[in-house]
Coordinates of N, CA, C and O in Angstrom, one line a residue:
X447 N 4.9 -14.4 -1.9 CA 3.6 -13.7 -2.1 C 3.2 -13.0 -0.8 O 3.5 -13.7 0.2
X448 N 2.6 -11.8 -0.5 CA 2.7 -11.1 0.7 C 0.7 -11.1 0.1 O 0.3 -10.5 -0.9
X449 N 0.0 -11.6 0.9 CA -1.2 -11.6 1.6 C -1.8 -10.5 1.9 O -2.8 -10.2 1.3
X450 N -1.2 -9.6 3.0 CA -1.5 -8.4 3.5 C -0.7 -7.6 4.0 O 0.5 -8.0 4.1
X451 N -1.0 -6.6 4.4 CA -0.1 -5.7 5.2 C -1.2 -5.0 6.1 O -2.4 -4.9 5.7
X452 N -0.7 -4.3 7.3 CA -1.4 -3.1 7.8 C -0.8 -2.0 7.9 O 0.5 -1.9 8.0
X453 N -1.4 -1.3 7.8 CA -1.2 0.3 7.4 C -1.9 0.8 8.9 O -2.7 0.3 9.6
X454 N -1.2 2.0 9.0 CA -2.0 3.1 10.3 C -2.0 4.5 9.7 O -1.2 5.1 9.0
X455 N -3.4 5.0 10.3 CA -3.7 5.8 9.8 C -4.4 6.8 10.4 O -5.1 6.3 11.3
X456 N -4.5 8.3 10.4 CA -5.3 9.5 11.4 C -6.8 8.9 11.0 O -7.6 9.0 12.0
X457 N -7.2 8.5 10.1 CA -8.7 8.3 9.7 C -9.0 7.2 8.8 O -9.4 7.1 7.7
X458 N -8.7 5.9 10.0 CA -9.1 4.4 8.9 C -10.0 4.2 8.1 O -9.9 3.3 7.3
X459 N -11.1 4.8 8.2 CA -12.0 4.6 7.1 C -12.3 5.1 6.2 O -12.9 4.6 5.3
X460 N -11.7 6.4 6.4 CA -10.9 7.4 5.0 C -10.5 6.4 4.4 O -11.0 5.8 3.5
X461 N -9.6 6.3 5.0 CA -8.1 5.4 4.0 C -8.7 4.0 3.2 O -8.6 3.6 2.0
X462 N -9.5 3.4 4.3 CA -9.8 2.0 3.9 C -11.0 2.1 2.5 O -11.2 1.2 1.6
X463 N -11.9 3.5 2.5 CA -12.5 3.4 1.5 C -11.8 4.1 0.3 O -12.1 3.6 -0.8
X464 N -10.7 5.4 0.5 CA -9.7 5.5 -0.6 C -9.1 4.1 -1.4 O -9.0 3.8 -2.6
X465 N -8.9 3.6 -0.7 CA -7.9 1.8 -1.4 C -9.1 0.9 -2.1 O -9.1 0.4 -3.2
X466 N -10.0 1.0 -1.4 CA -11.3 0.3 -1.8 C -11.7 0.6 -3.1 O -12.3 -0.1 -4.0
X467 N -11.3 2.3 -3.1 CA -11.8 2.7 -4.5 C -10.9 2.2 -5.9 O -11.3 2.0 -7.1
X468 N -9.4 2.0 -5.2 CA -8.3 2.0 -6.3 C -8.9 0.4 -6.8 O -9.5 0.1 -7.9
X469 N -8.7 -0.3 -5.9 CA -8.5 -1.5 -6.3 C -10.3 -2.5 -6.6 O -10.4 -3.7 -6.6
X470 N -11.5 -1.4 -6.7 CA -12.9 -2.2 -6.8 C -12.9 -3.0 -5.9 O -13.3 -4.1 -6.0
X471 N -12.5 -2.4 -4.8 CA -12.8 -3.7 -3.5 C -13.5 -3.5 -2.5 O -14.4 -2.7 -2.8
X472 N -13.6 -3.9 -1.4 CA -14.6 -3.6 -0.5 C -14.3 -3.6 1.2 O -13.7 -4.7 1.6
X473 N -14.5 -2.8 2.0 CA -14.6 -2.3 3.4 C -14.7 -3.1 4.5 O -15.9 -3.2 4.8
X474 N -14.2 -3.6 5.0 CA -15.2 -4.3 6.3 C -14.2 -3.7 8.0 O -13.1 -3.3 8.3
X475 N -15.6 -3.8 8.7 CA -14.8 -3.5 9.9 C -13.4 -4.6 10.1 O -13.2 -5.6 9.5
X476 N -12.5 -4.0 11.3 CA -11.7 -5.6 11.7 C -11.5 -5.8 12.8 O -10.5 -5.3 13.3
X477 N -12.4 -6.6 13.3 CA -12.8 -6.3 14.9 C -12.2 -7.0 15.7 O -12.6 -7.1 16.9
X478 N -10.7 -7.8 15.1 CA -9.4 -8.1 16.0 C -8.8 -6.7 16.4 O -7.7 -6.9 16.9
X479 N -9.3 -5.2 16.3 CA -8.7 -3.8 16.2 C -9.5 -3.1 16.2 O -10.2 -2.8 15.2
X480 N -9.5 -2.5 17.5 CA -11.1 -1.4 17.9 C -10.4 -0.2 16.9 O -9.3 0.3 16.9
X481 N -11.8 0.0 15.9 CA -11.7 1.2 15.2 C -10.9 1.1 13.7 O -10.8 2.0 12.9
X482 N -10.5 -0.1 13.4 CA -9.4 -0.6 12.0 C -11.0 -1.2 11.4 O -12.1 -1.4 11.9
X483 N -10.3 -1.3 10.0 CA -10.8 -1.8 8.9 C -10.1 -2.7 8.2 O -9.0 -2.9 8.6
X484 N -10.4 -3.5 6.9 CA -10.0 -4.5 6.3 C -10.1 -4.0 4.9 O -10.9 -3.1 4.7
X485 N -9.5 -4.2 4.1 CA -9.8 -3.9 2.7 C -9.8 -5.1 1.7 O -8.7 -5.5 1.5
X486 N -10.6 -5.8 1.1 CA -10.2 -6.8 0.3 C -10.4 -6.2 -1.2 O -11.1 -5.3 -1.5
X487 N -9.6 -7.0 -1.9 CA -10.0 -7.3 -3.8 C -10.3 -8.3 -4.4 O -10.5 -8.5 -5.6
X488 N -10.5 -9.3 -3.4 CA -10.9 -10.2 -3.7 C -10.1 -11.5 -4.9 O -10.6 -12.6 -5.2
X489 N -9.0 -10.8 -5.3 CA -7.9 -11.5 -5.9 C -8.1 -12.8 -6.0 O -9.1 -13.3 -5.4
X490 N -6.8 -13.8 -6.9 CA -6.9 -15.1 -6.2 C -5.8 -15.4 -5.6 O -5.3 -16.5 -5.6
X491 N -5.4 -14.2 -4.9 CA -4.5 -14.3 -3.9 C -4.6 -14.1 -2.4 O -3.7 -14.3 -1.7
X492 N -5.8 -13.6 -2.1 CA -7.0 -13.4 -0.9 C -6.1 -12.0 -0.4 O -6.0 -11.8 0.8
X493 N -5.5 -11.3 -1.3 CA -5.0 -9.5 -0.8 C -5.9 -8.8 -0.3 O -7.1 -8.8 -0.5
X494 N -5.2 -8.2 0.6 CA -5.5 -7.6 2.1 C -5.3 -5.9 2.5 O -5.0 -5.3 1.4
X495 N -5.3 -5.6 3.0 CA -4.5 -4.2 3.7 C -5.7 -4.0 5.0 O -6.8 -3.9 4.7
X496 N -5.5 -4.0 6.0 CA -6.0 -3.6 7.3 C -5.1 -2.3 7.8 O -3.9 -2.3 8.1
X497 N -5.6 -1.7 7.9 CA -5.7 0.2 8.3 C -6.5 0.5 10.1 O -7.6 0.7 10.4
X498 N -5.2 0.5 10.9 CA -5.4 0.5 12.3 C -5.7 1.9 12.7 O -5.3 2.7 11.9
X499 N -6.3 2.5 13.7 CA -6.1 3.3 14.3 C -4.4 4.3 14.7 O -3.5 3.8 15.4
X500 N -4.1 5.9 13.7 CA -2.9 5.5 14.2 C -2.6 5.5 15.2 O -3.4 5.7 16.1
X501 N -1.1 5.0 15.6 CA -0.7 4.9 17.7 C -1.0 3.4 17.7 O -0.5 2.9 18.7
X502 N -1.8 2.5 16.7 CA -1.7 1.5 17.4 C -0.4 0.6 17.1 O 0.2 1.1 16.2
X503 N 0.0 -0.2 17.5 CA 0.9 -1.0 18.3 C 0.7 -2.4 18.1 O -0.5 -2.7 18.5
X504 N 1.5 -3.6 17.5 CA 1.0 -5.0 17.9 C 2.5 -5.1 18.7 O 3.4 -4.3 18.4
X505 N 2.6 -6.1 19.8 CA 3.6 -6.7 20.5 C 3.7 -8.2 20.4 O 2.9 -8.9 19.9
X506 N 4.5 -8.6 20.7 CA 5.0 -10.0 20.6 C 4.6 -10.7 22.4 O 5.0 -10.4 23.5
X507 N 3.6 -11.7 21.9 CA 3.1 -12.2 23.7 C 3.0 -13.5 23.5 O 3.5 -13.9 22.4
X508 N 2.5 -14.6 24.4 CA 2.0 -16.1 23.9 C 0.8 -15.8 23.7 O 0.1 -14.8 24.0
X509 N 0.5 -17.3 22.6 CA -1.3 -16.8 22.3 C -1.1 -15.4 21.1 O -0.1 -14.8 20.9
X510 N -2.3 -15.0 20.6 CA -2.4 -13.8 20.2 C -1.4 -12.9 20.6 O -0.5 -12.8 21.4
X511 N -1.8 -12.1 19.5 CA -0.4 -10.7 19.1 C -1.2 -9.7 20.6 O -2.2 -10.0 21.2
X512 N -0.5 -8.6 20.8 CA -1.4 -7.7 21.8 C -1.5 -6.7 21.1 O -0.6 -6.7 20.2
X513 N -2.1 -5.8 21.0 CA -2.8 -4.6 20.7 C -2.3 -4.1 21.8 O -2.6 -4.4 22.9
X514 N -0.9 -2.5 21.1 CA -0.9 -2.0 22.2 C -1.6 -0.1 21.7 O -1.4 0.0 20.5
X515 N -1.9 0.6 22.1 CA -1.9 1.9 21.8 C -1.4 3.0 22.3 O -1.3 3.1 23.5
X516 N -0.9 3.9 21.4 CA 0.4 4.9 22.1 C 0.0 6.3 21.1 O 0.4 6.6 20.0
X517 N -0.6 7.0 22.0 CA -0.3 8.6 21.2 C 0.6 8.9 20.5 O 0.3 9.4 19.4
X518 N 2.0 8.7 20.8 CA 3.1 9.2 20.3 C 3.6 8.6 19.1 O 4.3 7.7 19.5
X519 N 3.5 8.5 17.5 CA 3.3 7.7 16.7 C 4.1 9.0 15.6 O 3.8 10.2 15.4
X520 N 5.4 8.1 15.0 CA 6.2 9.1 14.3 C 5.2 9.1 12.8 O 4.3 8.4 12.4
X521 N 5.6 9.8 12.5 CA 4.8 10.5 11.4 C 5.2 10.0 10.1 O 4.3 9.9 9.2
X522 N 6.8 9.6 9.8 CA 6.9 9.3 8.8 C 7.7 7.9 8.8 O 8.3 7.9 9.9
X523 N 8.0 7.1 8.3 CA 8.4 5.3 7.8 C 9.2 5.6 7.1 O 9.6 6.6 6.6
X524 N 9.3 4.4 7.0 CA 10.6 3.7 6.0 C 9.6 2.4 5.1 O 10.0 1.8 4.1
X525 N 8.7 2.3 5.7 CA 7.8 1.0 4.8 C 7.1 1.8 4.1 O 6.8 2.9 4.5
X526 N 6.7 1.0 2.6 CA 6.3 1.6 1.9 C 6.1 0.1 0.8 O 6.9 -0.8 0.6
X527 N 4.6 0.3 0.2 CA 4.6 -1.1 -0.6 C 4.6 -0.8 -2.0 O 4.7 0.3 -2.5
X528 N 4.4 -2.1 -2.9 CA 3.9 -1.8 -4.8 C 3.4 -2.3 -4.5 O 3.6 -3.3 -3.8
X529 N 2.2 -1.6 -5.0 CA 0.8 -2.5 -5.2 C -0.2 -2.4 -6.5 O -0.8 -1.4 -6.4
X530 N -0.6 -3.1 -7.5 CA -1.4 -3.0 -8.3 C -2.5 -2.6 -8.3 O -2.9 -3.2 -7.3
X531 N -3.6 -1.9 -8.9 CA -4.5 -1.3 -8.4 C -5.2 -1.6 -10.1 O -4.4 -1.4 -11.0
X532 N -6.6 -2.0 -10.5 CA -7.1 -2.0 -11.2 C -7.3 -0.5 -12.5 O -7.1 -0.5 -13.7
X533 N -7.6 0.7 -11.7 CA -7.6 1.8 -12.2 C -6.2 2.6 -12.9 O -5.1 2.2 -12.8
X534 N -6.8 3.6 -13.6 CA -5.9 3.9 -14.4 C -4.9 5.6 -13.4 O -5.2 6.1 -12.3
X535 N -3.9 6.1 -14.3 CA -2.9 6.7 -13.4 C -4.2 8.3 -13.0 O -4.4 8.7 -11.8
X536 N -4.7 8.7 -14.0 CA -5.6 9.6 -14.0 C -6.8 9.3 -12.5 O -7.2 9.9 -11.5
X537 N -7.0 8.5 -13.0 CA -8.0 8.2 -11.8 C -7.3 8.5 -9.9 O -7.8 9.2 -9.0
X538 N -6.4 7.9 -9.8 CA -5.6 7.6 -8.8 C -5.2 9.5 -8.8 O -6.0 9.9 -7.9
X539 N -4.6 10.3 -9.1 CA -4.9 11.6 -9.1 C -6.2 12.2 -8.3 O -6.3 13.1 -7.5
X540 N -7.2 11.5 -9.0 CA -8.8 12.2 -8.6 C -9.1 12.1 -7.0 O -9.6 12.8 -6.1
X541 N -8.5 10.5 -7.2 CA -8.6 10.0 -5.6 C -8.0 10.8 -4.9 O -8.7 11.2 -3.9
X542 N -6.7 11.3 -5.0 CA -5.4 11.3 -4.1 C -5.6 13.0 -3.9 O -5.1 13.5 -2.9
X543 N -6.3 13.7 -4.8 CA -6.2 15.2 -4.8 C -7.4 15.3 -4.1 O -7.4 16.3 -3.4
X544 N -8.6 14.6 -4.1 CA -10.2 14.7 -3.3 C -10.0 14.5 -1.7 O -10.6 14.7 -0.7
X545 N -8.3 13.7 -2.0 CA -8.4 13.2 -0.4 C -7.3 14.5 0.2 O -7.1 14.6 1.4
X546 N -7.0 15.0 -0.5 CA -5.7 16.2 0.1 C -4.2 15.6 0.1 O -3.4 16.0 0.9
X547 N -3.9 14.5 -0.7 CA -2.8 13.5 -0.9 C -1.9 13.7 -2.2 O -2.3 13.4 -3.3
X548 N -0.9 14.2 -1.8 CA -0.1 14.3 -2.5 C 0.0 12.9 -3.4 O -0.5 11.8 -3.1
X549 N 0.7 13.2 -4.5 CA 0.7 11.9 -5.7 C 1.5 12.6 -6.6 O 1.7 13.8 -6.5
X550 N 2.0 11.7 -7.7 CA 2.8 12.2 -8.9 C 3.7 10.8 -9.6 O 4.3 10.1 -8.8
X551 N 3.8 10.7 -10.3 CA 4.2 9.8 -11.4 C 5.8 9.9 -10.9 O 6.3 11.0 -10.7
X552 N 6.6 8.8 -10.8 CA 8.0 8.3 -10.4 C 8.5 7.4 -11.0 O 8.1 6.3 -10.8
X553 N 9.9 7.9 -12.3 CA 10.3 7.3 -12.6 C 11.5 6.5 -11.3 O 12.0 7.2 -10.4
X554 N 11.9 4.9 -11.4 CA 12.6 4.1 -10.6 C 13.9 3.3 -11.3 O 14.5 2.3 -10.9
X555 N 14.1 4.3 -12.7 CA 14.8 3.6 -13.2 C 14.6 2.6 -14.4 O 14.6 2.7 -15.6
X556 N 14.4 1.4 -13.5 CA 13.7 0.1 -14.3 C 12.7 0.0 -14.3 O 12.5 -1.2 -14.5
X557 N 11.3 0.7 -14.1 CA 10.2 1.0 -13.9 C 9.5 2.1 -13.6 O 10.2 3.1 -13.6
X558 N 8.6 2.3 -13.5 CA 7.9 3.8 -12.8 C 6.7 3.4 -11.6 O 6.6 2.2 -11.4
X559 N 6.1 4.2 -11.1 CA 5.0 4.2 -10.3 C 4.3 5.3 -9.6 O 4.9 6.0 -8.9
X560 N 3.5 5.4 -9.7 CA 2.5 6.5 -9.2 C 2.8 6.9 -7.9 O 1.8 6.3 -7.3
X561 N 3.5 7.4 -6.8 CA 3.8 7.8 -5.6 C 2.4 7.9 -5.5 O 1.8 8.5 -6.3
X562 N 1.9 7.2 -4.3 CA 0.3 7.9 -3.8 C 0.6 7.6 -2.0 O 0.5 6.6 -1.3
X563 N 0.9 9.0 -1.7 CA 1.1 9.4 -0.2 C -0.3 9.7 0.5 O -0.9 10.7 0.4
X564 N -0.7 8.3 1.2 CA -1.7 8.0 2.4 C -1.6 9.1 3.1 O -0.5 9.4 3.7
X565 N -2.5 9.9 3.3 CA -2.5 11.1 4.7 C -1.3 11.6 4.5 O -1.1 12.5 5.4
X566 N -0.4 11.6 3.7 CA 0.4 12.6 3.3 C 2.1 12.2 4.2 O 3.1 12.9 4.3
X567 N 1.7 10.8 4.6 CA 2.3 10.3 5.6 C 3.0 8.8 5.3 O 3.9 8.4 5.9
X568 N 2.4 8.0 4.3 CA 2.5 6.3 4.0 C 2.7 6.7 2.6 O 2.2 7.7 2.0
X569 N 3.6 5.7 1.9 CA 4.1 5.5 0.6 C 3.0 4.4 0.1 O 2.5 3.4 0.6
X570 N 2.8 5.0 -0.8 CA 2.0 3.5 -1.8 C 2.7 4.1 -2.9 O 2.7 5.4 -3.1
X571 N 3.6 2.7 -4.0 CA 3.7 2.7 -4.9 C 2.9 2.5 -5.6 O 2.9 1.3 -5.8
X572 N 1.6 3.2 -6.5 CA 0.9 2.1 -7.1 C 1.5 2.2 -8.7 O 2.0 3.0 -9.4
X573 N 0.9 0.4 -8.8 CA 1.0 0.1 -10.6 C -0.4 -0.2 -11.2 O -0.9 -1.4 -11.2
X574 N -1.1 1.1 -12.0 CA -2.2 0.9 -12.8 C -1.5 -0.3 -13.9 O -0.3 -0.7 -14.0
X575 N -2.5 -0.4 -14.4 CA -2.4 -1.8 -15.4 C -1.4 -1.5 -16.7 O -0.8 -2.4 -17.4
X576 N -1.3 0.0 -17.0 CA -0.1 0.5 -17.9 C 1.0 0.4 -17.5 O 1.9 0.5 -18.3
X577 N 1.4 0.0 -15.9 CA 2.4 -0.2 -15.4 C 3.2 -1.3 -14.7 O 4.3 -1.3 -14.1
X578 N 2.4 -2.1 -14.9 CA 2.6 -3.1 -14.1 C 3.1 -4.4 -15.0 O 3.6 -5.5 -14.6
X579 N 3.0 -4.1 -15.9 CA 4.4 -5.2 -16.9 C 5.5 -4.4 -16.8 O 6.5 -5.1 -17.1
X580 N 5.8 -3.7 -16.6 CA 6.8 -3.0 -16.7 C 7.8 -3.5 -15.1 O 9.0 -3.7 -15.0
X581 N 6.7 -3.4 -13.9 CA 7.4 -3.7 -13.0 C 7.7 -5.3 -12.7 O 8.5 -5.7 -11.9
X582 N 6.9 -6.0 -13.6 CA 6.8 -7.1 -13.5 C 8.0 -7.7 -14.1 O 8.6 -8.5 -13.4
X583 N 8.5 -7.5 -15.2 CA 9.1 -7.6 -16.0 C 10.9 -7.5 -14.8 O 11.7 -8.3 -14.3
X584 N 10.8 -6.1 -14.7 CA 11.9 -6.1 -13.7 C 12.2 -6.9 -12.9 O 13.4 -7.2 -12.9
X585 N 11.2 -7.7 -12.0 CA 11.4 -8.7 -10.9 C 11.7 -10.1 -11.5 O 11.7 -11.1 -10.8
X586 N 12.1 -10.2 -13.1 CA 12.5 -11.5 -12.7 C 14.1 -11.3 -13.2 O 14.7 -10.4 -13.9
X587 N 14.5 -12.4 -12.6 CA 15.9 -12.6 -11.8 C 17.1 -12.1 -12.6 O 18.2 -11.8 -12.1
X588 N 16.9 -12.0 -14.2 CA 17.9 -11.6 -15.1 C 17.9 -10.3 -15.0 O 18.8 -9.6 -15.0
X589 N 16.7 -10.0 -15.0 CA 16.8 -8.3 -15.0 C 17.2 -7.3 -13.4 O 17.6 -6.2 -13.3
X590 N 16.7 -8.4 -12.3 CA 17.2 -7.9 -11.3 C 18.4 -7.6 -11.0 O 18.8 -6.5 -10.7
X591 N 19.1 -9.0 -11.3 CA 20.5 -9.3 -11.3 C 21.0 -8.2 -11.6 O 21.4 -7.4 -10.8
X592 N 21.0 -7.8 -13.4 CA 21.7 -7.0 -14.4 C 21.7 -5.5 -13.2 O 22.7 -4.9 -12.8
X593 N 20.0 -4.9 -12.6 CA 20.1 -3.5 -11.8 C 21.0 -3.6 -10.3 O 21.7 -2.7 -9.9
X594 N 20.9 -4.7 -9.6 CA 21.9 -4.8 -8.3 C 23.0 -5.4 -8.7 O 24.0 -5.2 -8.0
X595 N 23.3 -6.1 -9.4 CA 24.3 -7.3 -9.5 C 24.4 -8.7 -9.1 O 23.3 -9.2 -9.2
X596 N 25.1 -9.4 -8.8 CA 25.4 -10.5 -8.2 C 24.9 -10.4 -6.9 O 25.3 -9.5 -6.1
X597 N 23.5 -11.7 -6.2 CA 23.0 -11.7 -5.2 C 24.1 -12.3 -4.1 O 24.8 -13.3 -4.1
X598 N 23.8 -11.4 -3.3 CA 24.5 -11.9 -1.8 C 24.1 -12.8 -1.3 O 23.0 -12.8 -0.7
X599 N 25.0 -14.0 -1.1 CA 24.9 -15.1 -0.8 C 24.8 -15.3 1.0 O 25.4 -14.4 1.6
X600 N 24.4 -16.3 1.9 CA 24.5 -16.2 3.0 C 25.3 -17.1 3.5 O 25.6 -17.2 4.7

């Protein structure tokens, strides 16, 4: 079960109230991160996403993580999440085109998902609720198996 993730962003509070919107959740500063936000849904899985300043930086120290910040901040990733979002695919459109965010419907094969590109820059898979048995369904182990095959053992 993954709890949270953070996300970086040119405009965290953009971002943190776009997500806010998907998922009926709600804002808060996060003032372990000058200038980040928090997003909850309040789940009963206590789901998360915190949206840093972009350039910011955590490092590995004793004690707490460090907060480092760096102008120089590549533009595009390789991380990218699924995330379920209460609203429907239409809706997530309205969001994503008001914000100047590219979006569009992706088939994956064994599933689909709404591409919803953060600042035009971060992958969000989302799965409105028409889609999310579908991806659900995929993740368990018979049907995994059958699309990669036989898991690699260590």
């Amino acid at each position: 079960m993954i709890h949270h993730i953070s996300i970086a962003a040119k405009n965290p509070l953009r971002v943190a109230n776009a997500l806010a919107e998907l998922w009926h959740g709600a804002v808060y500063p996060f003032s372990p991160i000058s200038g980040g936000y928090i997003v909850r849904d309040f789940d009963e899985h206590g789901t998360a996403i915190e949206i840093y300043p972009l350039g910011t930086k955590l490092a590995p120290t004793t004690g707490n993580r460090e907060v480092v910040h760096n102008s120089i901040s590549s533009k595009l990733s390789p991380f990218h999440a699924a995330i379920s979002v209460l609203v429907d695919q239409e809706r997530i459109e309205q969001i994503a085109r008001r914000e100047g965010w590219f979006v569009q419907l992706c088939d994956r094969g064994p599933f689909q998902v709404v591409e919803f590109w953060v600042e035009n820059q971060l992958l969000l898979e989302l799965l409105p609720p028409n889609l999310t048995a579908q991806y659900l369904e995929f993740t368990q182990p018979q049907n995994t198996n059958q699309f990669f095959g036989t898991p690699i053992t260590a």
